[in-house]
Tab-separated table of C-alpha atoms and ligand atoms in Angstrom:
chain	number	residue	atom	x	y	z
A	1	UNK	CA	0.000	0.000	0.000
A	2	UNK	CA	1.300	3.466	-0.883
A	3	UNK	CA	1.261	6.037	2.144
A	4	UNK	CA	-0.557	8.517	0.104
A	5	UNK	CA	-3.344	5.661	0.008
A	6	UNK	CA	-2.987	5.385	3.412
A	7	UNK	CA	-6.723	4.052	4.971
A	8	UNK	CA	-5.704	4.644	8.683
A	9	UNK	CA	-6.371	8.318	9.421
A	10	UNK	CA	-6.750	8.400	12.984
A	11	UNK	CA	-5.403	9.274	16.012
A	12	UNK	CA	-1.731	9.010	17.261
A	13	UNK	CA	-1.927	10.276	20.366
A	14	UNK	CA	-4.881	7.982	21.858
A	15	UNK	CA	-8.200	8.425	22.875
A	16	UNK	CA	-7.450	10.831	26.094
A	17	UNK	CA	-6.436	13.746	23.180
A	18	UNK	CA	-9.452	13.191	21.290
A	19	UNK	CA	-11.816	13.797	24.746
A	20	UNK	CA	-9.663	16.894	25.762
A	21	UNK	CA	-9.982	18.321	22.691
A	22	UNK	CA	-13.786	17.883	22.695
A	23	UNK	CA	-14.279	20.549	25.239
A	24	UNK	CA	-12.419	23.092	23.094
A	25	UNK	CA	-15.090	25.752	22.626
A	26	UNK	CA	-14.444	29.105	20.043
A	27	UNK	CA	-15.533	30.795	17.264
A	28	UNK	CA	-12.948	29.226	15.042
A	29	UNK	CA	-14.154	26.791	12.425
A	30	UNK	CA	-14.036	23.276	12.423
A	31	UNK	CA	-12.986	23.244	9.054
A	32	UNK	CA	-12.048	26.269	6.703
A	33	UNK	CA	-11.248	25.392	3.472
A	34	UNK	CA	-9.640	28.704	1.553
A	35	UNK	CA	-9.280	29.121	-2.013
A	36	UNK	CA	-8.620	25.574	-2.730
A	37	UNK	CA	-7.343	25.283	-6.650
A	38	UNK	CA	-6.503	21.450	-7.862
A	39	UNK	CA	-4.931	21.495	-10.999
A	40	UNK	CA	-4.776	17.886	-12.957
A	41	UNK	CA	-2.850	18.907	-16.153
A	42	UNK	CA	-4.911	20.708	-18.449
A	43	UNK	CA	-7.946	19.889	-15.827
A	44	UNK	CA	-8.826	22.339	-12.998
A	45	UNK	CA	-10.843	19.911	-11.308
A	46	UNK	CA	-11.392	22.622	-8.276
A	47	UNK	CA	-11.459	26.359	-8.660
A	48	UNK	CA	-11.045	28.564	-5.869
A	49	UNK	CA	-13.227	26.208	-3.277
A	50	UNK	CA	-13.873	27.732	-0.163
A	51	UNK	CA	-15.988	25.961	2.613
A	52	UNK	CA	-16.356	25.784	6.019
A	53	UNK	CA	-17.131	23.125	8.168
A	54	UNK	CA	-18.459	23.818	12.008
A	55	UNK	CA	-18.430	22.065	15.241
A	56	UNK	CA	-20.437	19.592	15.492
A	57	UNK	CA	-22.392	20.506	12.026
A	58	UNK	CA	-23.218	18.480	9.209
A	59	UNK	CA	-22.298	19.969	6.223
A	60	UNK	CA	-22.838	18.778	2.170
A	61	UNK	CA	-21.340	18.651	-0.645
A	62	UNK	CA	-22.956	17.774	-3.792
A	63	UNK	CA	-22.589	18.324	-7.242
A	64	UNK	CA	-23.049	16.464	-10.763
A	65	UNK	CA	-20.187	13.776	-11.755
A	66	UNK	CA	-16.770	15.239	-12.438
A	67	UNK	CA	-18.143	17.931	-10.200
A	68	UNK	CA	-14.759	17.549	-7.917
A	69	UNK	CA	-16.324	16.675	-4.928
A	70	UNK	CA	-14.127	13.436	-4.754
A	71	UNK	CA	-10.861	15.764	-5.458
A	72	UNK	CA	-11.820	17.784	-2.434
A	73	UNK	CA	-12.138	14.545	-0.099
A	74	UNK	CA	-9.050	13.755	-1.553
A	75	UNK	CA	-7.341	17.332	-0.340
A	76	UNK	CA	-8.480	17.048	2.883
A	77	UNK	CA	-7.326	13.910	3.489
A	78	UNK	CA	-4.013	14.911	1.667
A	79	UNK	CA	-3.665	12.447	-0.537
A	80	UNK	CA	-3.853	15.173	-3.358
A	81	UNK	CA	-1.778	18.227	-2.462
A	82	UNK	CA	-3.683	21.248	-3.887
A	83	UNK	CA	-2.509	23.764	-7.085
A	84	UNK	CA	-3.161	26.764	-4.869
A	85	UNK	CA	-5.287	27.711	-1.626
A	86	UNK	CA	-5.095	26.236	2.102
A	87	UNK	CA	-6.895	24.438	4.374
A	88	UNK	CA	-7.300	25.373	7.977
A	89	UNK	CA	-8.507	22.436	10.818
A	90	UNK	CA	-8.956	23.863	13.900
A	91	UNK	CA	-7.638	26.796	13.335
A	92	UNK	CA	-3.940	25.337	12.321
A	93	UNK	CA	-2.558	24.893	8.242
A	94	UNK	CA	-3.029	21.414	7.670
A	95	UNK	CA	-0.851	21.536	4.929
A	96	UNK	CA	2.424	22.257	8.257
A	97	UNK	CA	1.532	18.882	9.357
A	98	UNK	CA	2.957	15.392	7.477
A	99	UNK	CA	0.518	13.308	5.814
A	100	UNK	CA	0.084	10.816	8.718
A	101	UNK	CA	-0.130	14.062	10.812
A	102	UNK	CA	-3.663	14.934	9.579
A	103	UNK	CA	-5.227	11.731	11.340
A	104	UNK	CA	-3.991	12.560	14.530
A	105	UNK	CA	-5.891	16.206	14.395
A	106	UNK	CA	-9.189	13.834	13.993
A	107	UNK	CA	-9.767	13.629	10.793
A	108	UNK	CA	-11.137	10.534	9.357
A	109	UNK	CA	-12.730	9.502	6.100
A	110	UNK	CA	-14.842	6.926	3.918
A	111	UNK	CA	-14.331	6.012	-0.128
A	112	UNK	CA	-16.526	6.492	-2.669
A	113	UNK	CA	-15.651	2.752	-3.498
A	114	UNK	CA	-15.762	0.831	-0.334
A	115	UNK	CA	-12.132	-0.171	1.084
A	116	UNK	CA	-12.246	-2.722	3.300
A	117	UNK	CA	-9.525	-5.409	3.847
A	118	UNK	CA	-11.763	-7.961	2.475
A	119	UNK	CA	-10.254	-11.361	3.777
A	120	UNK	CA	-10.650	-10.098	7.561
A	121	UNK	CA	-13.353	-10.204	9.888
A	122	UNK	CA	-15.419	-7.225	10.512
A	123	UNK	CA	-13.991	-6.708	14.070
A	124	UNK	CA	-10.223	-6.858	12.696
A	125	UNK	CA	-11.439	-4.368	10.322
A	126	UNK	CA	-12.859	-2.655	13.378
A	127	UNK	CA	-9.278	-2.798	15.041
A	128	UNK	CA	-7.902	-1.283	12.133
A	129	UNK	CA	-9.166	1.613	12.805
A	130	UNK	CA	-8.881	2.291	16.365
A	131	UNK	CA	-5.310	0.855	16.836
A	132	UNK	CA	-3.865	4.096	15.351
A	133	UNK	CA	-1.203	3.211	12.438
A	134	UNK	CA	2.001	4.733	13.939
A	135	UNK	CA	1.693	4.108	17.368
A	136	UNK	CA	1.088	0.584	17.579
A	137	UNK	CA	1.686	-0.502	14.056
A	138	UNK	CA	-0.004	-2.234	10.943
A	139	UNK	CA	1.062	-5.415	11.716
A	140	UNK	CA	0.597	-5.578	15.165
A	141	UNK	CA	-2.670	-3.989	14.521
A	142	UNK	CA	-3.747	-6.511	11.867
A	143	UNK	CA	-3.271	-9.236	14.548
A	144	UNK	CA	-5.027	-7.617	17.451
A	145	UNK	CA	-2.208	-7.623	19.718
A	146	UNK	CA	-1.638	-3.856	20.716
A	147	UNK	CA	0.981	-3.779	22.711
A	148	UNK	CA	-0.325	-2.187	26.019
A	149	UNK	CA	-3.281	-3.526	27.979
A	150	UNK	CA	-4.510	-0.315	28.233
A	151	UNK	CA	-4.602	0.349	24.665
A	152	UNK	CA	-6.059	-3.063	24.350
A	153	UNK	CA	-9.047	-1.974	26.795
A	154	UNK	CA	-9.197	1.576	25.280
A	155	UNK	CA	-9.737	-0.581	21.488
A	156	UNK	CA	-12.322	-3.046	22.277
A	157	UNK	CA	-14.370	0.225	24.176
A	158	UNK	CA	-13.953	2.262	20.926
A	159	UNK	CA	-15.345	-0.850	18.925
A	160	UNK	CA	-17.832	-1.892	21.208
A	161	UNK	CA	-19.191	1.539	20.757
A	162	UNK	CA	-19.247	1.644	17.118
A	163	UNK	CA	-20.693	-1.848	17.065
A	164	UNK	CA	-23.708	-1.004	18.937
A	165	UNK	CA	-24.070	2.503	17.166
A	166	UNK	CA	-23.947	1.216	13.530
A	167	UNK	CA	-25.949	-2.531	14.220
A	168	UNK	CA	-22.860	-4.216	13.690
A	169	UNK	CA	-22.689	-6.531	16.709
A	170	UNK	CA	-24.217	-9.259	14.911
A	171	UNK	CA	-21.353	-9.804	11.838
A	172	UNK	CA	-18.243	-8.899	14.021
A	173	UNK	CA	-17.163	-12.382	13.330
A	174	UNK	CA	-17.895	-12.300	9.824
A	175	UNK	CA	-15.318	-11.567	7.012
A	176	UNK	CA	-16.106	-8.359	5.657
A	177	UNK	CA	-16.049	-8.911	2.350
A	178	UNK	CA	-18.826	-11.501	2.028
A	179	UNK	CA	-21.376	-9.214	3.734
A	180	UNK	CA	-23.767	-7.439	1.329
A	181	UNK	CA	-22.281	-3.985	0.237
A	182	UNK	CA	-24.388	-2.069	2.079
A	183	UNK	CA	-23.157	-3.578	5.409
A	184	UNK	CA	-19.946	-2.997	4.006
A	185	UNK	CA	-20.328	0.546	3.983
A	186	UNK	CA	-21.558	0.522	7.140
A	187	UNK	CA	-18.114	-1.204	8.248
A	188	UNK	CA	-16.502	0.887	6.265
A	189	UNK	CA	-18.120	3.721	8.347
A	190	UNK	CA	-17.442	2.005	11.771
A	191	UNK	CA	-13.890	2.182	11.102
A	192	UNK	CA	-13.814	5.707	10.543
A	193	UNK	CA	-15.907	6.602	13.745
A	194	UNK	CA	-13.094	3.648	15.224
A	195	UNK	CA	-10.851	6.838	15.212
A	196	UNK	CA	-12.862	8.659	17.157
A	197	UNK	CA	-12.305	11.350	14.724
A	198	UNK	CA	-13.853	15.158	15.512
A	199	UNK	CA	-14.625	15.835	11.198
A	200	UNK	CA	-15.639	12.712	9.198
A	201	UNK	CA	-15.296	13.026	5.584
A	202	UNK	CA	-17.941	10.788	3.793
A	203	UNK	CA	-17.509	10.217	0.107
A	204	UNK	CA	-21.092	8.610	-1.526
A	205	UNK	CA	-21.962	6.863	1.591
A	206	UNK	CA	-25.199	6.041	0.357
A	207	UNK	CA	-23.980	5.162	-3.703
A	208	UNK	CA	-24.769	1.951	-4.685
A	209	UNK	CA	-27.130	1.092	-1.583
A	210	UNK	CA	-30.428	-0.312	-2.829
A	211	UNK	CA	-33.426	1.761	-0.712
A	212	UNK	CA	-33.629	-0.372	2.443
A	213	UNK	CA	-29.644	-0.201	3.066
A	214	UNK	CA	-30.301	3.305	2.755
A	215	UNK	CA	-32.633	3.361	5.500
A	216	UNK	CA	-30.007	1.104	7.992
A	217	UNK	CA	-27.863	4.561	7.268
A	218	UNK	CA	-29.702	6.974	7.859
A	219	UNK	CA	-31.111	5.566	11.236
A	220	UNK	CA	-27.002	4.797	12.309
A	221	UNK	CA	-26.439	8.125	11.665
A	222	UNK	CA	-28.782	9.240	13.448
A	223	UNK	CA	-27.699	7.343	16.338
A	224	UNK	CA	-24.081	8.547	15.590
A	225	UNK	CA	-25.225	12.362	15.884
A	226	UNK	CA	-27.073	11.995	18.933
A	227	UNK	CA	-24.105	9.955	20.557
A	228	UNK	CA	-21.163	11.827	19.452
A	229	UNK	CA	-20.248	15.005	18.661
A	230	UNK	CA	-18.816	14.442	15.659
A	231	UNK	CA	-18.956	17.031	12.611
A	232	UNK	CA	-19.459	15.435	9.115
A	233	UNK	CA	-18.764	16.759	5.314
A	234	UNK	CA	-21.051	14.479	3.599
A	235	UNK	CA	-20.374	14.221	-0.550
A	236	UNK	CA	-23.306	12.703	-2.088
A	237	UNK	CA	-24.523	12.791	-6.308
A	238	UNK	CA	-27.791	12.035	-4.971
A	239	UNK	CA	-29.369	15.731	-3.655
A	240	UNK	CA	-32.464	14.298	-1.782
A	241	UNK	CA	-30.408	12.265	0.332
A	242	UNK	CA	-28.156	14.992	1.340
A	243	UNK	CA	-31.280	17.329	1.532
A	244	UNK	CA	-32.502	14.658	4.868
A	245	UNK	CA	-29.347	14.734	6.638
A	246	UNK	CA	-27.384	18.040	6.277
A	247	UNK	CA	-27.750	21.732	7.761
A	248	UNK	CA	-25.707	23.252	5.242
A	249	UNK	CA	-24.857	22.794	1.814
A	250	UNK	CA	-21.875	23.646	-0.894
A	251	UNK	CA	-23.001	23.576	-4.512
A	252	UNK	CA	-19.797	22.404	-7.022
A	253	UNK	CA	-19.837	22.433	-10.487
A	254	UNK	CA	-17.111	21.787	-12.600
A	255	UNK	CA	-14.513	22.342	-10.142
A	256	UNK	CA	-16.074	25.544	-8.882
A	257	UNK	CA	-18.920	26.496	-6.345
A	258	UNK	CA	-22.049	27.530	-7.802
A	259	UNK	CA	-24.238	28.121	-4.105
A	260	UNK	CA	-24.404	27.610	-1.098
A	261	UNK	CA	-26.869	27.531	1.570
A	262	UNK	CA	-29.630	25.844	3.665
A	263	UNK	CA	-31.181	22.691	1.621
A	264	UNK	CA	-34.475	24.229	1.233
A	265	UNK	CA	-32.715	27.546	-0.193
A	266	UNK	CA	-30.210	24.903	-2.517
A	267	UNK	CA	-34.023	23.215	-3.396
A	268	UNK	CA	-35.154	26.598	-4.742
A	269	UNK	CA	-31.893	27.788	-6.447
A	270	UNK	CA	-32.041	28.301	-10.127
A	271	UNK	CA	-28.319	27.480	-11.138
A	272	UNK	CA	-28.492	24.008	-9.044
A	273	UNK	CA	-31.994	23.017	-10.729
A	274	UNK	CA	-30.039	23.642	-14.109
A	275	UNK	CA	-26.503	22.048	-12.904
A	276	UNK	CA	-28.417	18.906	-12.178
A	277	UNK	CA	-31.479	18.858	-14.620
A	278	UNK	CA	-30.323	20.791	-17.542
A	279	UNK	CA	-26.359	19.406	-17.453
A	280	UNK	CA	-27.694	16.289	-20.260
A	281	UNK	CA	-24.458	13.867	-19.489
A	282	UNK	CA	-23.643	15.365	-16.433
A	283	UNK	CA	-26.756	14.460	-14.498
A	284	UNK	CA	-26.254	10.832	-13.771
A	285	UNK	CA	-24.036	8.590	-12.778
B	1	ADP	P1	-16.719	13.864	-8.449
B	1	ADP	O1	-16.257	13.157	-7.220
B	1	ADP	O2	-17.459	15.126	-8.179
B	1	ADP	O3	-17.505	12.966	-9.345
B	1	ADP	P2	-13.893	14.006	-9.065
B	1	ADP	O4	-13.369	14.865	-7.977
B	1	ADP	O5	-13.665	12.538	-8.932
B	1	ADP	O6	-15.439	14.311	-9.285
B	1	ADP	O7	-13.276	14.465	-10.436
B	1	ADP	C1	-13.259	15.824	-10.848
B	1	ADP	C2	-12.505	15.917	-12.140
B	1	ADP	O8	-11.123	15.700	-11.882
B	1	ADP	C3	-12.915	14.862	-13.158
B	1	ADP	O9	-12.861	15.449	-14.442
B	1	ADP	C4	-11.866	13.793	-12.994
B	1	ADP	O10	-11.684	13.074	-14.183
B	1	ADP	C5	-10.642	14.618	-12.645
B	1	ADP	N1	-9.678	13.897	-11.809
B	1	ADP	C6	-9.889	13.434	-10.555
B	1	ADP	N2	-8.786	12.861	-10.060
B	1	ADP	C7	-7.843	12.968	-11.041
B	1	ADP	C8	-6.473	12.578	-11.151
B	1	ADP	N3	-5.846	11.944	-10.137
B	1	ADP	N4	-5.832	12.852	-12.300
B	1	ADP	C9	-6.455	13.489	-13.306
B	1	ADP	N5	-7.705	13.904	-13.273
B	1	ADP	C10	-8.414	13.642	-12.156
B	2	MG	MG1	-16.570	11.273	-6.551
């Protein structure tokens, strides 16, 4: 696996940073994204992107295919370093930090294509997450020996808990990748909350779900919002699921932002109506 692929972004200072940092209270952003240019080539996939994420809030993303909503996921999660622009998390550049520095400021993330390690069960996938990468290591990870007791306790809480939040108790035995997909983007999910991360970024959580693995979601996350207070950027193609679950929402369109605002203002906006309905191509999958 390359490092810029990296799947564990998480914490690598344990779970007593993460609490301590949840009772930081200012005006700051969660999340400010500023001017954010990604240039692929001849491609300008995003064009002066700027978005902010608050504490606690659950914030969309949504725009046609192409739209660069994936490329932005990406920057955040620095696997793409942008053309031009920064990105502030909690007030502090997150470009000054190295790569594997970005999970231990809490942020964590899901793929538009699920990535699972396929041959384990879910619980090891589970692990995965919460054993952060750099303190206790992949491989010691991967066999669920962390090397302090503690740690050991501190893991099976933080899976425990995303277990019961997501429904997952009953399959934590199974191997992940023979469950439907929709319960593997639920897994997928539980390994990101594993983290205990303060901003999830969610890329399509919902594509490729048929309608009742859509409803499993939206009910965890429910559950997740009242239980945590975690802030989300949700990227979704499909506006009326985003429209359910989000407080705020960003508008893209070929690489650049076309609106933003509440859903029921984004509902009523002219230039999203035609981005989605009049784009021919554009507007499905
Ligand atoms: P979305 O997630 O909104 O569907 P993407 O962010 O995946 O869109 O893609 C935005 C544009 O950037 C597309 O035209 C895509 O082909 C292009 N793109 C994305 N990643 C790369 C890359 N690594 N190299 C070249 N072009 C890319
Ligand atoms: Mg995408």
């Amino acid at each position: 696996m390359k490092s810029d692929e990296n799947l564990f972004v998480g914490p690598t200072e344990g779970r007593d940073h993460g609490q301590e940092m949840r009772t930081v209270t200012n005006s700051t952003p969660l999340l400010a994204v500023q001017q954010i240019s990604m240039q692929f080539g001849g491609l300008r996939a995003l064009d002066k992107v700027s978005l902010q994420v608050a504490e606690g809030q659950v914030v969309g993303l949504i725009g046609p295919n192409g739209s660069g909503k994936s490329t932005l996921i990406n920057v955040l999660s620095r696997i793409y370093e942008p053309t031009e622009g920064r990105v502030e998390f909690r007030g502090s550049d997150l470009a000054s930090v190295p790569v594997h520095g970005v999970a231990a400021l809490g942020i964590a993330r899901t793929f538009q294509n699920v990535r699972l390690f396929a041959t384990m069960s879910v619980r090891d996938n589970l692990i995965l997450g919460a054993v952060s990468a750099t303190k206790a290591g992949f491989v010691t990870a991967g066999l669920g020996l962390p090397s302090a007791r503690k740690e050991e306790r501190a893991v099976n809480a933080a899976i425990e808990g995303v277990a019961s939040l997501l429904g997952l108790e009953p399959y934590m035995s199974r191997v992940a990748g023979d469950l439907p997909y929709g319960l593997q983007k639920l897994v997928e999910l539980g390994r990101a909350l594993a983290f205990e991360p303060r901003l999830v970024l969610l890329d399509e959580p919902v594509a490729g779900m048929n309608p009742g693995e859509k409803q499993v979601l939206i009910a965890a996350f429910d559950r997740i919002r009242k239980a945590r207070n975690i802030s989300f950027l949700l990227v979704e193609h499909d506006m009326n699921f985003v429209m359910n679950l989000t407080e705020y929402l960003y508008v893209l369109d070929f690489g650049k932002l076309i609106a933003q605002g509440t859903p029921s203002e984004i509902s009523a906006n002219a230039r999203v109506i035609e981005a989605y309905l009049g784009g021919g191509s554009n507007a499905e999958n």
